[in-house]
PDB file of C-alpha atoms in Angstrom:
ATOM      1  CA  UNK A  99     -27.751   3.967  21.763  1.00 86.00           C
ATOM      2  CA  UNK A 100     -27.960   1.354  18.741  1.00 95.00           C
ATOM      3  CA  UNK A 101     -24.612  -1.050  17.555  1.00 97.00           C
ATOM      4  CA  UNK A 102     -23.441  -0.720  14.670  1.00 98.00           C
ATOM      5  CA  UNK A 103     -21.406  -3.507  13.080  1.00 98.00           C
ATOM      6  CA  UNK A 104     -19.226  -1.970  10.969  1.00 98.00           C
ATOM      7  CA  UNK A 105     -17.437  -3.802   7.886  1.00 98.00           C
ATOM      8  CA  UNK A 106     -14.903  -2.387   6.214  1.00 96.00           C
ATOM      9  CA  UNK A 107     -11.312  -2.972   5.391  1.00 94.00           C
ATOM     10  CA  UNK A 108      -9.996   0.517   3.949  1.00 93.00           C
ATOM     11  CA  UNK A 109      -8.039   2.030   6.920  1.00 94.00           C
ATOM     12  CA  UNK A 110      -8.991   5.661   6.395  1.00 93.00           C
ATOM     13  CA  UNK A 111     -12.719   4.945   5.297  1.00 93.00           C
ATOM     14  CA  UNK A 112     -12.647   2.917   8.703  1.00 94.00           C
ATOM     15  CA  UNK A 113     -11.110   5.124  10.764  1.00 96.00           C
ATOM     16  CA  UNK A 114     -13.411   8.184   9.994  1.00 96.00           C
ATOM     17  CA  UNK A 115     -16.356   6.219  10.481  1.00 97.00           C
ATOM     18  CA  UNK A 116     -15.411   5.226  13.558  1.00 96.00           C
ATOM     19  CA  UNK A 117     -14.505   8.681  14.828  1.00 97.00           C
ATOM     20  CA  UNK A 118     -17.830  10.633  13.436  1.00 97.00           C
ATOM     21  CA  UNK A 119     -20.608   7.051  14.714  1.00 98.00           C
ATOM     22  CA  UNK A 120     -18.884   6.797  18.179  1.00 97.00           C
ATOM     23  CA  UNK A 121     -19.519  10.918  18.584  1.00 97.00           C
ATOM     24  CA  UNK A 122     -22.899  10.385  17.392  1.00 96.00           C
ATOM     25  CA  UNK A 123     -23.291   7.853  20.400  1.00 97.00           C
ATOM     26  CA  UNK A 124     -23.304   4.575  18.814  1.00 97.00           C
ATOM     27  CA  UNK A 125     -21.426   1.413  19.877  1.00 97.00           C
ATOM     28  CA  UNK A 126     -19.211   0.107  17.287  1.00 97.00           C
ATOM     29  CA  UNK A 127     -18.264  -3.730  16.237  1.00 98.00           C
ATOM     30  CA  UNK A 128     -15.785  -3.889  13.838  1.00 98.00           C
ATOM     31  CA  UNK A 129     -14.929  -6.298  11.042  1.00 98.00           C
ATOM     32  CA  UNK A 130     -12.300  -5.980   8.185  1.00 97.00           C
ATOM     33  CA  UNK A 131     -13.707  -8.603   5.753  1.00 97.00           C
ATOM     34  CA  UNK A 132     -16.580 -10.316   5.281  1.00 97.00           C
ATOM     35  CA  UNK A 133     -16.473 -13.850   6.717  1.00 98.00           C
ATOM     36  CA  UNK A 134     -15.491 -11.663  10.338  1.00 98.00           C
ATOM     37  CA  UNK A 135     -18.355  -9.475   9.751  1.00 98.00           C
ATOM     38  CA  UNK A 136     -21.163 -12.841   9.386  1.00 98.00           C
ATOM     39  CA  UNK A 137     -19.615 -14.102  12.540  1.00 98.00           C
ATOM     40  CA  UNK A 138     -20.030 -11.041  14.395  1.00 98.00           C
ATOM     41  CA  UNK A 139     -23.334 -10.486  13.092  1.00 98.00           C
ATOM     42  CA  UNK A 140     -24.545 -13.680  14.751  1.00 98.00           C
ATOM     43  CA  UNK A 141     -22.618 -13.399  17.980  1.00 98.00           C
ATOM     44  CA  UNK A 142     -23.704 -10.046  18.774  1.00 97.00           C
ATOM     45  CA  UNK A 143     -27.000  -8.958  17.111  1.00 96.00           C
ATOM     46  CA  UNK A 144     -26.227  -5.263  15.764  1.00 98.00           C
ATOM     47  CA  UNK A 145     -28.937  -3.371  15.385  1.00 97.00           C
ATOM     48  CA  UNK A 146     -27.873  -2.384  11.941  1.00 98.00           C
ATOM     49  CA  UNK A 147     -25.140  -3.979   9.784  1.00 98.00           C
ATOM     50  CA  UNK A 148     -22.828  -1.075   7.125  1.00 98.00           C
ATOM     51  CA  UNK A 149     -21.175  -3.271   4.875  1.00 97.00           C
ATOM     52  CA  UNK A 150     -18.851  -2.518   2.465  1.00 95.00           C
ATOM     53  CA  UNK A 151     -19.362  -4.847  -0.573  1.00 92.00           C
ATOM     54  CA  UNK A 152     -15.535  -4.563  -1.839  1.00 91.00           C
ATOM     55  CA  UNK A 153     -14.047  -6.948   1.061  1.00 93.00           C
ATOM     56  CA  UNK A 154     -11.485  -9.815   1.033  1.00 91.00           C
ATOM     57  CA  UNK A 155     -12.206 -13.285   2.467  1.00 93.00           C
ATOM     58  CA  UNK A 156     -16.166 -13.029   1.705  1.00 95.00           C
ATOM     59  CA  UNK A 157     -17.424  -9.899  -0.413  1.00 94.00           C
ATOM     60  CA  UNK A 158     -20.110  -8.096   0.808  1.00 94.00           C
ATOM     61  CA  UNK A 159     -22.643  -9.518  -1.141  1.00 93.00           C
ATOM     62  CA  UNK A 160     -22.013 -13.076  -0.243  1.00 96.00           C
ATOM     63  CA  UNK A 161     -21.944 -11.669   3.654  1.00 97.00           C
ATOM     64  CA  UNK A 162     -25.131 -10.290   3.153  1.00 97.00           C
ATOM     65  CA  UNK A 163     -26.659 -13.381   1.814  1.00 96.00           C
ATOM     66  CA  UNK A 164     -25.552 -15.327   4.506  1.00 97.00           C
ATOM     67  CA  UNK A 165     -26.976 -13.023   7.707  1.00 97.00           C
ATOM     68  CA  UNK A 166     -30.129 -12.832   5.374  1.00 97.00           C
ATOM     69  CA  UNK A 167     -30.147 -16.805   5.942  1.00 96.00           C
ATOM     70  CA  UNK A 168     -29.441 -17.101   9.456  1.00 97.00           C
ATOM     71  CA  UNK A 169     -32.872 -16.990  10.950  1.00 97.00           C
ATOM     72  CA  UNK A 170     -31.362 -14.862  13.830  1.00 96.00           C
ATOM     73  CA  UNK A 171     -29.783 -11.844  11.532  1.00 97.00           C
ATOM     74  CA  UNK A 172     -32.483 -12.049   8.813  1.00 95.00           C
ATOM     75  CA  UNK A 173     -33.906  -9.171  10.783  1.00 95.00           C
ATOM     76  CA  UNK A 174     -31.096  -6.730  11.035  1.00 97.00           C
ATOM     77  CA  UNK A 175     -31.060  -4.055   8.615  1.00 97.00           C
ATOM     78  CA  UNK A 176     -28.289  -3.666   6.122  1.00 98.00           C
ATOM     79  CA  UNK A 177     -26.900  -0.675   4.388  1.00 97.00           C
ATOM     80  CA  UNK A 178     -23.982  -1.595   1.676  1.00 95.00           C
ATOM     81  CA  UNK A 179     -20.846   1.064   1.199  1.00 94.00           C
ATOM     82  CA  UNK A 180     -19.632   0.764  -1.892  1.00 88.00           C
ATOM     83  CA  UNK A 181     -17.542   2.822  -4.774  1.00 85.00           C
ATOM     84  CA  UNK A 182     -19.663   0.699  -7.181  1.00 70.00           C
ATOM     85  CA  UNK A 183     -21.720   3.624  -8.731  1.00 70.00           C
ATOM     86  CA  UNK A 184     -22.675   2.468 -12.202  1.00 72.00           C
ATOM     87  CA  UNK A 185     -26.267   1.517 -13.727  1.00 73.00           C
ATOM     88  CA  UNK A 186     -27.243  -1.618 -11.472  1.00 80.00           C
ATOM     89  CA  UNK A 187     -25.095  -1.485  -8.628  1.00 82.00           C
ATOM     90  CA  UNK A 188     -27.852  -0.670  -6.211  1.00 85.00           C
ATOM     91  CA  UNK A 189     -30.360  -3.223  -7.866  1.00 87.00           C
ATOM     92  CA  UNK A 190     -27.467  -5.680  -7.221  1.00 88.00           C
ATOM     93  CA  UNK A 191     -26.642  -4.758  -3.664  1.00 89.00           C
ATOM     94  CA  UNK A 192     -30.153  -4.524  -2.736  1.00 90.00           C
ATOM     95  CA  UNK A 193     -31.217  -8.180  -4.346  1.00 92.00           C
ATOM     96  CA  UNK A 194     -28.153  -9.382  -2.090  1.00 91.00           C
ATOM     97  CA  UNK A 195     -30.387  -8.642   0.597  1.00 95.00           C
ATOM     98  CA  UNK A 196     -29.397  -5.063   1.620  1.00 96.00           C
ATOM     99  CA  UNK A 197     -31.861  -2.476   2.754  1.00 96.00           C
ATOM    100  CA  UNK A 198     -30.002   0.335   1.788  1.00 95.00           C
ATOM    101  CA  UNK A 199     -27.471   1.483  -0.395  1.00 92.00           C
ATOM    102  CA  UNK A 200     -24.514   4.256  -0.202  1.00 93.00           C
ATOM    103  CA  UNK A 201     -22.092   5.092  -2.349  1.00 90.00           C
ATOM    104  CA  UNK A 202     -18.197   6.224  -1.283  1.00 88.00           C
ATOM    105  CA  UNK A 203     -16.242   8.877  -0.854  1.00 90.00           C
ATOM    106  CA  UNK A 204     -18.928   8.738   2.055  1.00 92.00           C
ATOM    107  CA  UNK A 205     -20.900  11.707   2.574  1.00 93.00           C
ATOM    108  CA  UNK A 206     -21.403  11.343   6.414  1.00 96.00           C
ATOM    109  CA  UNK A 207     -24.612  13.356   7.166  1.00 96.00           C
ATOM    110  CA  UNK A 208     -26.393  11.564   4.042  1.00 96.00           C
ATOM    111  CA  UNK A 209     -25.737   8.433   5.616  1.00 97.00           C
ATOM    112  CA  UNK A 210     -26.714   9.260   9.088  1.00 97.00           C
ATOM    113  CA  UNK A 211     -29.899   9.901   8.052  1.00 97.00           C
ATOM    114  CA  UNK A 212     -29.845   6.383   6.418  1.00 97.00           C
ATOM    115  CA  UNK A 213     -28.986   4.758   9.826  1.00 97.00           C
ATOM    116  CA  UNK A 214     -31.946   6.824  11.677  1.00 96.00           C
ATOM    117  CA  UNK A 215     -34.354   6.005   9.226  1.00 96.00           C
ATOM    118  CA  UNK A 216     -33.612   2.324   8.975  1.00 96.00           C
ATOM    119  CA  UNK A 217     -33.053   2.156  12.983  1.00 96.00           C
ATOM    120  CA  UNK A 218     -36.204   4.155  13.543  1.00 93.00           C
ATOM    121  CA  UNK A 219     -38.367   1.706  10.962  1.00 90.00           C
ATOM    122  CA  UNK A 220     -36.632  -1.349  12.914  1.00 85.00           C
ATOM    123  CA  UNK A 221     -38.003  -0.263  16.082  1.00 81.00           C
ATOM    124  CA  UNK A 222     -41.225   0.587  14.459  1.00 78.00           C
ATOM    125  CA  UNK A 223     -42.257  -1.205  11.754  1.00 65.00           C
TER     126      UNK A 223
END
């Protein structure tokens, strides 16, 4: 099954997430801020990158710039979490280089289907 490089540093958004991918069969990397989740991004190649855009250290849209720039993450898709709802939040995540965009309290079967479209288009594009 796929890994999923998880960034996020609220505990209970986290720790559901967790929980519901690992039953679903994925592998999970985790990273609480930003500059951890670039690192692990390049050191083991997810298959697909959820990153929360609220996130100390680097924010997520910095951290998404920066895996769009390493030649060897440029490729992995990215969907950003965010509580940002308003007019131009998803313009702004996506021009940070995200393919995706959902917003939080996280509804989890909404953004399955995110993950298996964006895994299934990355496997056959």
């Amino acid at each position: 099954m796929a890994k999923i490089l998880l960034v996020e540093d609220n505990e209970m958004n986290l720790d559901m997430l967790k929980r519901r991918l690992s039953r679903k069969g994925y592998e999970l990397l985790i990273a609480v801020d930003g500059a951890e989740g670039v690192e692990l991004s390049r050191s083991h190649q997810p298959d697909i990158i959820l990153m929360d855009m609220s996130l100390p250290v680097m924010d997520g849209w910095q951290a998404t710039r920066e895996i769009r720039n390493y030649p060897k993450t440029k490729h992995i898709p990215v969907i950003a979490l965010t509580a940002h709802a308003m007019a131009g939040d998803r313009e702004k995540c996506m021009a940070a280089g995200c393919d995706d965009y959902d917003t939080k309290p996280i509804e989890f079967p909404r953004l399955l289907e995110k993950i298996e479209s964006l895994l299934k288009k990355a496997t056959n594009p």
